[in-house]
PDB file of C-alpha atoms in Angstrom:
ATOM      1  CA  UNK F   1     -66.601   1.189-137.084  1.00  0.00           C
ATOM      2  CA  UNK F   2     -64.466  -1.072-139.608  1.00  0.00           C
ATOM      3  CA  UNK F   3     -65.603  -4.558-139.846  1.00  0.00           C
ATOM      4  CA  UNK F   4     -62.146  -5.948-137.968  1.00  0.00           C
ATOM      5  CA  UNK F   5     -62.711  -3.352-135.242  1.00  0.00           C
ATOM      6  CA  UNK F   6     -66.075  -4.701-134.690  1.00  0.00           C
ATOM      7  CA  UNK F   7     -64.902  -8.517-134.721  1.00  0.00           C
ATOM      8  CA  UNK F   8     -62.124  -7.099-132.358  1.00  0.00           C
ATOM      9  CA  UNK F   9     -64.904  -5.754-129.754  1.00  0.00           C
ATOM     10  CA  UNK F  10     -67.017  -8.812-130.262  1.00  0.00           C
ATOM     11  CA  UNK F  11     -64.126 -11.066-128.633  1.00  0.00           C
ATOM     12  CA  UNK F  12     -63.348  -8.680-126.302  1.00  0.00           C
ATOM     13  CA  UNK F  13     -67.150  -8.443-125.098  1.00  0.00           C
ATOM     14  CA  UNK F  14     -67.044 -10.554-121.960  1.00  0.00           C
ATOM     15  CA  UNK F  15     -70.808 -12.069-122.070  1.00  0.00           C
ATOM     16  CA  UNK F  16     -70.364 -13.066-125.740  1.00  0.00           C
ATOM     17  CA  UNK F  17     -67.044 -14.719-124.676  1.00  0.00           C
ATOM     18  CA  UNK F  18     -68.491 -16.630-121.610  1.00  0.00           C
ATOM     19  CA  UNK F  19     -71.640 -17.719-123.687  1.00  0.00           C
ATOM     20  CA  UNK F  20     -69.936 -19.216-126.912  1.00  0.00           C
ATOM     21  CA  UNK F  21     -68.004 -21.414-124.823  1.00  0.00           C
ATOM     22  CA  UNK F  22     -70.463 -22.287-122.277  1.00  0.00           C
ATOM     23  CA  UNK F  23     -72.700 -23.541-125.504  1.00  0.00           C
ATOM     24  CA  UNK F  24     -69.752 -25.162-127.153  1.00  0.00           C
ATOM     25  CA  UNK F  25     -68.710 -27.143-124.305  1.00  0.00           C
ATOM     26  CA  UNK F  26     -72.127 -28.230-123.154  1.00  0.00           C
ATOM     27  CA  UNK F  27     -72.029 -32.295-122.904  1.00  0.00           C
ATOM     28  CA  UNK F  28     -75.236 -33.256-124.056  1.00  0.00           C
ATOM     29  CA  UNK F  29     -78.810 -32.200-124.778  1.00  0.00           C
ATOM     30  CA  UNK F  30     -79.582 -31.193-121.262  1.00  0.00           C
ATOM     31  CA  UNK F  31     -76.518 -29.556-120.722  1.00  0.00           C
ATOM     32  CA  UNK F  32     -77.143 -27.515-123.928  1.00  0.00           C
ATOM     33  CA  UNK F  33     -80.775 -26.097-122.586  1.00  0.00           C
ATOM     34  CA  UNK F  34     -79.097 -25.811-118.929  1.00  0.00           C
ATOM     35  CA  UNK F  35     -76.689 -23.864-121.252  1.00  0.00           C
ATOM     36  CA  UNK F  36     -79.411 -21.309-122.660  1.00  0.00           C
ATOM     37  CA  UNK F  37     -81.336 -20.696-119.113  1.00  0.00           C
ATOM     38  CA  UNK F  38     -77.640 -19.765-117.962  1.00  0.00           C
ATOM     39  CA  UNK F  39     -77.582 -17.179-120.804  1.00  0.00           C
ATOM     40  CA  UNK F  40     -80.757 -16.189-120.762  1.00  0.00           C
ATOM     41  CA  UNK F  41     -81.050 -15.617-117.406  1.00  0.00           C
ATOM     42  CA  UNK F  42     -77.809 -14.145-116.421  1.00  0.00           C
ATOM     43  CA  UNK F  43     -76.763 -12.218-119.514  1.00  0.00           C
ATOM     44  CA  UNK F  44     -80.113 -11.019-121.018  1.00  0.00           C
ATOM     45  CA  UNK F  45     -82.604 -10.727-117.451  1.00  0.00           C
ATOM     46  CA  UNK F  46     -85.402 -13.095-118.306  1.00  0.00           C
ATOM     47  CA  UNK F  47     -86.419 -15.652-116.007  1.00  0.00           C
ATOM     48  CA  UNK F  48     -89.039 -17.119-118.103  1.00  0.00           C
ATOM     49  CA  UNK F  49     -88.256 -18.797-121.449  1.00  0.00           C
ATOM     50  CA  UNK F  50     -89.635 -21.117-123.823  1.00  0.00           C
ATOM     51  CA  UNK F  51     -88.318 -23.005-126.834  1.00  0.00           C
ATOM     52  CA  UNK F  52     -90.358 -24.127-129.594  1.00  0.00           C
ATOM     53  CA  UNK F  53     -90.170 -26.134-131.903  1.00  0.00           C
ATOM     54  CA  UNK F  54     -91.022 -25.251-135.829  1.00  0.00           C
ATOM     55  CA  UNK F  55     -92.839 -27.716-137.553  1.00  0.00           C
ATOM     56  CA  UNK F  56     -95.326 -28.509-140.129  1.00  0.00           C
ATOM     57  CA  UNK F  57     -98.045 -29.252-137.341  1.00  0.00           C
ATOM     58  CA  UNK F  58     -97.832 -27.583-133.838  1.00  0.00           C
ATOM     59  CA  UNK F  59     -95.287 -25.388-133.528  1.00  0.00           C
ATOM     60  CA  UNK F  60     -95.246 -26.924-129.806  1.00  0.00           C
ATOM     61  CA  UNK F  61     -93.197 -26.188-126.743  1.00  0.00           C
ATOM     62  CA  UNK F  62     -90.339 -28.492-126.139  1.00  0.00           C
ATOM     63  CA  UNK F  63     -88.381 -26.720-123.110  1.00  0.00           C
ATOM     64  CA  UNK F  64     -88.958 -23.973-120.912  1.00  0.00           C
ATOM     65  CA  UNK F  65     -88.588 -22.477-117.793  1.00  0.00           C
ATOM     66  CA  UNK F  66     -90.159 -20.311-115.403  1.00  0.00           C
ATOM     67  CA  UNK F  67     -93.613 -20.403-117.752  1.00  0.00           C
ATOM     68  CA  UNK F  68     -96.768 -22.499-117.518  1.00  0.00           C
ATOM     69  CA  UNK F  69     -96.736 -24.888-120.308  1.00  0.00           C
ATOM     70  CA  UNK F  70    -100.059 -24.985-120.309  1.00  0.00           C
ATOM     71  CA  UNK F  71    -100.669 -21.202-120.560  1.00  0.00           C
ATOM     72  CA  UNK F  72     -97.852 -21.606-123.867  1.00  0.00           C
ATOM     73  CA  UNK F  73     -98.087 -24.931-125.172  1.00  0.00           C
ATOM     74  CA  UNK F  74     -97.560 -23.539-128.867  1.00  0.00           C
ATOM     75  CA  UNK F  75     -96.144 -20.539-130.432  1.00  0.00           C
ATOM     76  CA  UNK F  76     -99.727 -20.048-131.949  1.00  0.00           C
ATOM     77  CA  UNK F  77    -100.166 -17.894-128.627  1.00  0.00           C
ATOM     78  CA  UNK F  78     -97.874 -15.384-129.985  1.00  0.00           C
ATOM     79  CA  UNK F  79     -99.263 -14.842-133.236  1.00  0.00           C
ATOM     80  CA  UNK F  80    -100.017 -10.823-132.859  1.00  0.00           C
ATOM     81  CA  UNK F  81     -95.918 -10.555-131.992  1.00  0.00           C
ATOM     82  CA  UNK F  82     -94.600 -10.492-135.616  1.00  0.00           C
ATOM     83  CA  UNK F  83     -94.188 -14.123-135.804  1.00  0.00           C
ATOM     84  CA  UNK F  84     -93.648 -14.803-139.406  1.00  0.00           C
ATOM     85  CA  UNK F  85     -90.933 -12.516-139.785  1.00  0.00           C
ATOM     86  CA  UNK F  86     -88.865 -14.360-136.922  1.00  0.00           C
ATOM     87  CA  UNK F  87     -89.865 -17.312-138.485  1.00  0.00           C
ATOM     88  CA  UNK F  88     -88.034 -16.268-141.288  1.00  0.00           C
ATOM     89  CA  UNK F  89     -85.377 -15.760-139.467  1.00  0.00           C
ATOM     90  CA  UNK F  90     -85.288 -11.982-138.200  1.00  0.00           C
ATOM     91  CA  UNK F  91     -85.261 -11.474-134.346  1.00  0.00           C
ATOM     92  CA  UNK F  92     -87.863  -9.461-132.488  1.00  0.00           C
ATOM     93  CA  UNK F  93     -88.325  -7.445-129.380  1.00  0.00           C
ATOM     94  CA  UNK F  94     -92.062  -6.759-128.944  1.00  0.00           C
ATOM     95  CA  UNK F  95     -92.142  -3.162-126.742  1.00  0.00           C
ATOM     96  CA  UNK F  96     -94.448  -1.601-124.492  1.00  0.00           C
ATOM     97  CA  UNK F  97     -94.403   1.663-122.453  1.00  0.00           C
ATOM     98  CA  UNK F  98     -92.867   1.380-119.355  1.00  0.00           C
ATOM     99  CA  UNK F  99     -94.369   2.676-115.896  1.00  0.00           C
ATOM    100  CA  UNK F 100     -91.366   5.250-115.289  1.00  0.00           C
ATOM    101  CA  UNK F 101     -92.396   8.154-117.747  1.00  0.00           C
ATOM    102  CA  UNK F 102     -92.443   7.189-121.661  1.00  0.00           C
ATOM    103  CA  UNK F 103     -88.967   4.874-121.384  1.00  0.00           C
ATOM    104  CA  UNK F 104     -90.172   1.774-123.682  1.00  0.00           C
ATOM    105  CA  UNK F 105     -89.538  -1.222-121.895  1.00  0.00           C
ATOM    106  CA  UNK F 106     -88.840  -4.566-123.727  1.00  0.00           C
ATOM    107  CA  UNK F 107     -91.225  -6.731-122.864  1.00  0.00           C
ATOM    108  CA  UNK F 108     -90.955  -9.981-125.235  1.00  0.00           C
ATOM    109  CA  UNK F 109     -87.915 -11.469-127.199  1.00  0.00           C
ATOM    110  CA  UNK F 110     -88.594 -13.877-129.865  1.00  0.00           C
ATOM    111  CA  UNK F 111     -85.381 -15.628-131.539  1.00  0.00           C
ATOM    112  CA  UNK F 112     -85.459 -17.605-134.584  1.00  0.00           C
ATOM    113  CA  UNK F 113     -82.927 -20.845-133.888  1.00  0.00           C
ATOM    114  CA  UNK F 114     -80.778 -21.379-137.077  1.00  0.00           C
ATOM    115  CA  UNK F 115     -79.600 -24.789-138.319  1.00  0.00           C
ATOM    116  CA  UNK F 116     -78.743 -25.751-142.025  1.00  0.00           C
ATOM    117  CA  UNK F 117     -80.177 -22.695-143.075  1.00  0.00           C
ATOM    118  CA  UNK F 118     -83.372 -22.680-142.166  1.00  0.00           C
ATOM    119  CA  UNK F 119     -85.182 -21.761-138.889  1.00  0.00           C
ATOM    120  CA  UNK F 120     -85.868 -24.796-137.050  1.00  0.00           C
ATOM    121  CA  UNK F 121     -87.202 -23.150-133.373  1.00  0.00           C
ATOM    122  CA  UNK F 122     -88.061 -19.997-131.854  1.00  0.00           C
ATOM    123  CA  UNK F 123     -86.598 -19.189-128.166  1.00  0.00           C
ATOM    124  CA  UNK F 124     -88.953 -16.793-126.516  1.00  0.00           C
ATOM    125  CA  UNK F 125     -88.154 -14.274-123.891  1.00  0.00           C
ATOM    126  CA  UNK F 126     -91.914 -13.614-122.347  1.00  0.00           C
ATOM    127  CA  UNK F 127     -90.566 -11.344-119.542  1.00  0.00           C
ATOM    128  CA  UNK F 128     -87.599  -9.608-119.086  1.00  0.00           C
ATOM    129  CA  UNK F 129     -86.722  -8.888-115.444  1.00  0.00           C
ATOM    130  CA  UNK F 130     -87.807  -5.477-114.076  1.00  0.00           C
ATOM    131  CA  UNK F 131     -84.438  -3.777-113.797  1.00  0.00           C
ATOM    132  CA  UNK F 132     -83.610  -4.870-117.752  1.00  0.00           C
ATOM    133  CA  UNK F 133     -84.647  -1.197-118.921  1.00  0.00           C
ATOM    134  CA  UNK F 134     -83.369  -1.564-122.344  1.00  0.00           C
ATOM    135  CA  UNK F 135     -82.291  -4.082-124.844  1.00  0.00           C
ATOM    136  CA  UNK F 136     -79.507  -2.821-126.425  1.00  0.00           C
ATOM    137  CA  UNK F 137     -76.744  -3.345-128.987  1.00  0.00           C
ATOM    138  CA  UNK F 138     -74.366  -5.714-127.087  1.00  0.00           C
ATOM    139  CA  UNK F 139     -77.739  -7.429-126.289  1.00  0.00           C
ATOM    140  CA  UNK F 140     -78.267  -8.313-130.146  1.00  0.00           C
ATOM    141  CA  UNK F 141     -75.521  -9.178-130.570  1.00  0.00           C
ATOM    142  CA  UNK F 142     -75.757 -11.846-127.868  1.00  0.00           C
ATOM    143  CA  UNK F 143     -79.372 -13.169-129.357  1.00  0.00           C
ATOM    144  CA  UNK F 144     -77.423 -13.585-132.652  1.00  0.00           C
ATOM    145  CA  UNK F 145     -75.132 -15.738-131.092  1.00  0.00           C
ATOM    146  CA  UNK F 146     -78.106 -17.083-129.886  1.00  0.00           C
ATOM    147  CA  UNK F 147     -79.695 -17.793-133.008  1.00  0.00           C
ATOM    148  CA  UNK F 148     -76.804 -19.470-134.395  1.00  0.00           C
ATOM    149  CA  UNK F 149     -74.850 -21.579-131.608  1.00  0.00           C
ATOM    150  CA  UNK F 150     -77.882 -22.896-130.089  1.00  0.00           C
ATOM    151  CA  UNK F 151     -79.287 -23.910-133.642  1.00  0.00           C
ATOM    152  CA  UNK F 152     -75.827 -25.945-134.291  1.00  0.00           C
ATOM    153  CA  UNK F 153     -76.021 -27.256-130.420  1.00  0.00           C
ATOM    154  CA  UNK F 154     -79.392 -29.182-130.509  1.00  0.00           C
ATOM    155  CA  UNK F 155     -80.712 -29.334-134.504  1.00  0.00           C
ATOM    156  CA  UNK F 156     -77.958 -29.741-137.254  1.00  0.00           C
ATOM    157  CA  UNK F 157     -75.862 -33.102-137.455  1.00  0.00           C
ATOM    158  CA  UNK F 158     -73.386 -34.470-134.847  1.00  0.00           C
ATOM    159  CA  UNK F 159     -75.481 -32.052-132.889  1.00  0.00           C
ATOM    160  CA  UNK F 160     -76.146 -33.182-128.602  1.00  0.00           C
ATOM    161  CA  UNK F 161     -79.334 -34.187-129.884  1.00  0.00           C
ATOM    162  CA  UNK F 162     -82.934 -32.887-130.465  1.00  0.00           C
ATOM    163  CA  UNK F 163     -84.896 -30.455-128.692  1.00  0.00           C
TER     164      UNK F 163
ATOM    165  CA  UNK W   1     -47.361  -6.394-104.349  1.00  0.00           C
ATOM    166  CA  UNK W   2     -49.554  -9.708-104.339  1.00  0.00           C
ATOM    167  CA  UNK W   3     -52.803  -9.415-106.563  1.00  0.00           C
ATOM    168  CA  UNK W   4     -56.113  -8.972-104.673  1.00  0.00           C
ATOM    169  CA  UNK W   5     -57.771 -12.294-104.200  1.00  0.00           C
ATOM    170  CA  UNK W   6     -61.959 -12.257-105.029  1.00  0.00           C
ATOM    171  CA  UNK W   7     -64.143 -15.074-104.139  1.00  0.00           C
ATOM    172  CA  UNK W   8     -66.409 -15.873-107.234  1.00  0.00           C
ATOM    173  CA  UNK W   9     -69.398 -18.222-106.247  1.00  0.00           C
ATOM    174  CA  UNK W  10     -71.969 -19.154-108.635  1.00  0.00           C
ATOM    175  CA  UNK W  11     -73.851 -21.917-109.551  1.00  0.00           C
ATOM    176  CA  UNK W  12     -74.117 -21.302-113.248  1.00  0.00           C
ATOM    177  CA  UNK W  13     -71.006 -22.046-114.734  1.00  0.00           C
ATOM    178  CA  UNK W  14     -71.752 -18.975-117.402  1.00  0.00           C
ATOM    179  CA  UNK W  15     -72.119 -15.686-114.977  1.00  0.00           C
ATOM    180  CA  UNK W  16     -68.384 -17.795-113.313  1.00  0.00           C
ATOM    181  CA  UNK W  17     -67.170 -17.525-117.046  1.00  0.00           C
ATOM    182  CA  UNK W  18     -68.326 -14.125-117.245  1.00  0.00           C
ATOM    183  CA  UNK W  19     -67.267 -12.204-114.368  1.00  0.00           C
ATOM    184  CA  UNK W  20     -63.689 -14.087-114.434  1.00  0.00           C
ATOM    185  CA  UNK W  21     -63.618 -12.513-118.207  1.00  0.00           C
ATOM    186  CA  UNK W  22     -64.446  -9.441-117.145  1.00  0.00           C
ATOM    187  CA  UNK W  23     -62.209  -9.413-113.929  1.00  0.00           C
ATOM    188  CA  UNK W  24     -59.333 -10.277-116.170  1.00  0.00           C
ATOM    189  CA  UNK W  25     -59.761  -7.856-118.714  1.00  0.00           C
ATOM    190  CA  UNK W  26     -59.827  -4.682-116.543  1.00  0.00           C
ATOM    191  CA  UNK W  27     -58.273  -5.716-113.172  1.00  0.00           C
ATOM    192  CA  UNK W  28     -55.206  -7.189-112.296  1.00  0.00           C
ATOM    193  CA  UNK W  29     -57.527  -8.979-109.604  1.00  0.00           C
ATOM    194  CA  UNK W  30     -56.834 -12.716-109.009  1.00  0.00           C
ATOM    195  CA  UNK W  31     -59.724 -15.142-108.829  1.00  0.00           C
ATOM    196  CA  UNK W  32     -60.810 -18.417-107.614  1.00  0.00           C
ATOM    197  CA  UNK W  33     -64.241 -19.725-108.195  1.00  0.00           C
ATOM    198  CA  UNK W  34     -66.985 -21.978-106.209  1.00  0.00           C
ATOM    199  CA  UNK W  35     -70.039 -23.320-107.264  1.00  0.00           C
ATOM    200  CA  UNK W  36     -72.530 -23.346-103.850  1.00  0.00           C
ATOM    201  CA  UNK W  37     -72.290 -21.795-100.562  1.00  0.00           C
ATOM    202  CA  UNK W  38     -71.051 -24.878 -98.887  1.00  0.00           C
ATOM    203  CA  UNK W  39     -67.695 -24.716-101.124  1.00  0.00           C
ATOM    204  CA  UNK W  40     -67.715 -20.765-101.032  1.00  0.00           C
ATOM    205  CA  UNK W  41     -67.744 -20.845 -97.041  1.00  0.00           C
ATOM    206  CA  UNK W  42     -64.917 -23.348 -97.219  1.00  0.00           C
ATOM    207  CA  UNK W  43     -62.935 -21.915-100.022  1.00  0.00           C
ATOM    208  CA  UNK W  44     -62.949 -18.382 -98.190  1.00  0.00           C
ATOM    209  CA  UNK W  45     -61.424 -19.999 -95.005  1.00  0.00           C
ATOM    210  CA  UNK W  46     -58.860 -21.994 -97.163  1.00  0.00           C
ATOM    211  CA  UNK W  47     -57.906 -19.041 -99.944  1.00  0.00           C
ATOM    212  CA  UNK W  48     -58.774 -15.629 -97.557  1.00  0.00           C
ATOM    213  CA  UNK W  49     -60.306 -13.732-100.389  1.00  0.00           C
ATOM    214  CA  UNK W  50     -59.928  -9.638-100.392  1.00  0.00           C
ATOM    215  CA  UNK W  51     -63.579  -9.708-101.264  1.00  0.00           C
ATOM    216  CA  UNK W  52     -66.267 -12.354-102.253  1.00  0.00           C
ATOM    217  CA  UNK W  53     -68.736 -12.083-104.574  1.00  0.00           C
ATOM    218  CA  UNK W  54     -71.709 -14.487-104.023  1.00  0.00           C
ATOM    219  CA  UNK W  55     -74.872 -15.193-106.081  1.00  0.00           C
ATOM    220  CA  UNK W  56     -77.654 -15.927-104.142  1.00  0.00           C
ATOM    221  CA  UNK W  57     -80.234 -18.868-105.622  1.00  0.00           C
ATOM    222  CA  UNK W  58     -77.720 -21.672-105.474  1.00  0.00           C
ATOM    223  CA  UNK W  59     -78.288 -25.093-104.988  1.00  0.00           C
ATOM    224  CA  UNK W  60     -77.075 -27.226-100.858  1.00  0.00           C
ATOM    225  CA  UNK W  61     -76.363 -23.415 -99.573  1.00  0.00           C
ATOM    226  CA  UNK W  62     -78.190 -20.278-100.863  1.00  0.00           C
ATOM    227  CA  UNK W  63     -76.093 -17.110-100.389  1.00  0.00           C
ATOM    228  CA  UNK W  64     -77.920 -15.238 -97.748  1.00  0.00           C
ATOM    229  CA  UNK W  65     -76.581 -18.558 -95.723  1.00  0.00           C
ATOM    230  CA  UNK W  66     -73.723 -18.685 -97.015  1.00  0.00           C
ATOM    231  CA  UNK W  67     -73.171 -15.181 -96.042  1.00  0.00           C
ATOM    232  CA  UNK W  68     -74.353 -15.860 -92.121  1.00  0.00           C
ATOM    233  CA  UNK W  69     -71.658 -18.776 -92.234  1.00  0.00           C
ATOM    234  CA  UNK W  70     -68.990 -16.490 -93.060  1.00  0.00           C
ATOM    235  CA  UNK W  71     -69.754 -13.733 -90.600  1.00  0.00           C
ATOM    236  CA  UNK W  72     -69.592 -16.247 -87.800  1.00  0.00           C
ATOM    237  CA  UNK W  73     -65.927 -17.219 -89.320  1.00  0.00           C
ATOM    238  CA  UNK W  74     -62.663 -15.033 -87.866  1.00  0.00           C
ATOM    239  CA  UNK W  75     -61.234 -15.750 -91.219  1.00  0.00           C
ATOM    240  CA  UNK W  76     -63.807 -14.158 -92.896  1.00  0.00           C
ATOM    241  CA  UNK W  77     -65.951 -11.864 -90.555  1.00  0.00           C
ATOM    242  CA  UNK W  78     -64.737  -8.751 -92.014  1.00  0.00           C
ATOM    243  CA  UNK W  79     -64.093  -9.867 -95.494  1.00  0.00           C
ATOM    244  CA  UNK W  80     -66.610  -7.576 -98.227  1.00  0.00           C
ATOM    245  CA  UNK W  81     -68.918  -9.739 -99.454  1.00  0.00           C
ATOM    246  CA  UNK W  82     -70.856  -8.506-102.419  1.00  0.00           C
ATOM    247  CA  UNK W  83     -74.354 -10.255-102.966  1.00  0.00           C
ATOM    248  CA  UNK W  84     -75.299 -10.817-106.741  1.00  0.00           C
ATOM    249  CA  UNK W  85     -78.673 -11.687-107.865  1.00  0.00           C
ATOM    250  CA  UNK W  86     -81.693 -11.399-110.483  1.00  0.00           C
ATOM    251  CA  UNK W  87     -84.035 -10.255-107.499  1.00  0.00           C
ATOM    252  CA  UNK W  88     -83.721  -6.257-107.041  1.00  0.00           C
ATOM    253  CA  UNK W  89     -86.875  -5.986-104.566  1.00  0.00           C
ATOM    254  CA  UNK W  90     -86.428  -3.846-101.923  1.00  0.00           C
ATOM    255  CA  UNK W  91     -87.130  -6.562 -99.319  1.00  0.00           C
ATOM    256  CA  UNK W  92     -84.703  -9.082-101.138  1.00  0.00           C
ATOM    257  CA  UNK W  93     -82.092  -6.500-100.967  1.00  0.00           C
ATOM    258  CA  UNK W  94     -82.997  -6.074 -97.103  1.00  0.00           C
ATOM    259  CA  UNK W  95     -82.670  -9.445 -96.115  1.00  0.00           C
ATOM    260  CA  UNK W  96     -79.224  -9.825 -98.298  1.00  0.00           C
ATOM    261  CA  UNK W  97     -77.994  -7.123 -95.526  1.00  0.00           C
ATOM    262  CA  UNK W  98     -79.703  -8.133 -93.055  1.00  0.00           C
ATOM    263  CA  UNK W  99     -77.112 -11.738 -93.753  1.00  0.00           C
ATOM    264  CA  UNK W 100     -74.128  -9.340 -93.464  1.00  0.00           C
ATOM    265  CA  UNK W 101     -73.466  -8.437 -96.790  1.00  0.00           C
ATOM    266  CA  UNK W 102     -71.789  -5.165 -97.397  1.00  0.00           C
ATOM    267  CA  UNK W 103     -73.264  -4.383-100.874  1.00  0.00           C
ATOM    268  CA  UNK W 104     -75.682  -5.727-103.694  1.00  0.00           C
ATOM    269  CA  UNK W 105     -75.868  -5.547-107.497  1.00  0.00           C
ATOM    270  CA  UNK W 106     -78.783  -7.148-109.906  1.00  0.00           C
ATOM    271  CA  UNK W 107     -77.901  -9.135-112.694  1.00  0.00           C
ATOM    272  CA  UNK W 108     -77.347  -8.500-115.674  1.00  0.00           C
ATOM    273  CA  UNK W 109     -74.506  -7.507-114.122  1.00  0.00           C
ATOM    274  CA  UNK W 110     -73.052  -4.137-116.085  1.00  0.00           C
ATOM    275  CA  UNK W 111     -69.385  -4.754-116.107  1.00  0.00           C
ATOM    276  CA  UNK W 112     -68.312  -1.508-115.765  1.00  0.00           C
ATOM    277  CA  UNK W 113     -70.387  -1.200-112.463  1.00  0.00           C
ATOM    278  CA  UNK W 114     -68.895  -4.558-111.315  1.00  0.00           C
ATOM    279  CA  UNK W 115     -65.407  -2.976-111.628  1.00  0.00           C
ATOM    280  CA  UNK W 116     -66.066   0.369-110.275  1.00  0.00           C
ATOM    281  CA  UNK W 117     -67.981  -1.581-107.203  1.00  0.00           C
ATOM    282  CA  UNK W 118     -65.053  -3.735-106.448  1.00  0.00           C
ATOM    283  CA  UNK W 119     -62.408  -1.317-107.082  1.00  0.00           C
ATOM    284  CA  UNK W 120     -64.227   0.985-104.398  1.00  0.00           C
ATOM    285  CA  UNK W 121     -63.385  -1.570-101.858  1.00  0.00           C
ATOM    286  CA  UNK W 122     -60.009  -2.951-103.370  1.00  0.00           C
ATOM    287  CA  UNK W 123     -58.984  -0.025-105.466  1.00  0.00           C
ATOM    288  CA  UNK W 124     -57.298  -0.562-108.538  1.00  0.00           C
TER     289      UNK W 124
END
């Protein structure tokens, strides 16, 4: 597929349509995170998120929903998940084998958040709902978006405001 | 002919964003949105949808309620109402119909399912 077809199909694709503007017309910081459940939840089918920030010290929680904080106060907890490379920036989908014959099933999401080049916060998925059998290409595509609006929503300047 | 009318009612203003995109780009369907079931059951005696299609976690009137309302409504007692939800368990499905819907679908919603559902009570 040419690059300008692709662009053409990414503006056509419904969900990536509905979530750029829902994230560029969010109000505030609250609005922004109310923003990602939305997306999360009804695009990708995961109903338990956390964002994190990425720091010199903790690498702690700052939002979530649907999760014990307490059970995932830092993205320490996730260190067998190929951490550094979303920390650098890649996304990951940690699989397992699902219960109906050898489908894999997606079981974690990690997203690095982008701002000013640099990854500033990790959005996990930790469960994706049962009938999300499998992750696939329109479903990147959305995470990139991901990666990118919701970095320029809460971290870079004249941003709604911190995580 | 006048467009068929569908009832949109969500409480996340994204999946509203979403399903009017997709409504738009492969029906000639006309839609109106609300954001709870209180507003749906008012806006489906004000607008008489062809067909609503209802989320149901919402916040002052969930959609199973919402759903009850409308049954007990001449206006709407025999409009399709289509339930939409994360939940896919068999006994969250049951007690959707059991609330007088006439069909269900899990989010993510697949929009090519969404279509094909709705044009299979409005055709096309």
């Amino acid at each position: 597929m040419s690059a300008s077809a692709s662009r053409m199909s990414d503006r056509e694709d419904p969900r990536l349509e509905a979530a750029q503007k829902r994230l560029r017309n969010s109000v505030d910081q609250a609005d922004t995170l109310e923003a990602i459940r939305e997306i999360v939840t009804n695009l990708l089918g995961c109903e338990e998120i956390g964002l994190f920030n990425v720091d010199q010290k903790s690498n702690g929680l700052c939002w979530s929903f649907g999760i014990d904080p307490n059970q995932h106060g830092t993205l320490a907890v996730f260190e067998d998940s190929g951490l550094q490379r979303v920390l650098q920036g890649e996304f990951h989908v940690a699989q397992t084998v699902g219960e109906v014959g050898c489908v894999k099933t997606p079981l974690r999401v990690f997203v690095p958040i982008r701002a000013n080049g640099r990854t500033v916060a990790v959005l996990v998925m930790l469960k994706l709902l049962p009938q999300k059998l499998e992750f696939d290409e329109a479903d990147v595509k959305l995470v990139h978006l991901l990666s990118d609006e919701v970095g320029r929503a809460l971290f870079e300047e004249n941003a709604n405001g911190n995580a | 002919m006048a467009a068929k009318k569908i009832l949109l009612v969500d409480d996340s203003k994204t999946a509203l964003m979403m399903e009017r995109a997709i409504l738009e780009k492969r029906t000639s369907y006309q839609c109106v949105t609300a954001s709870d079931g209180l507003e749906a059951v008012t806006k489906a005696n004000d607008e008489h949808p062809d067909l609503i299609l209802m989320d149901v976690v919402m916040p002052r009137m969930n959609g199973f309620d919402a759903c009850k309302k409308m049954r007990e409504q001449p206006a709407t007692r025999e409009v399709p109402i289509v339930l939409l939800t994360t939940r896919g368990e068999e006994s969250y499905m049951e007690a959707g119909f059991q609330s007088g819907c006439n069909d269900y679908l899990t989010k993510p919603v697949n929009g090519e399912e969404l279509v094909s559902l709705l044009q299979s009570y409005l055709g096309e």
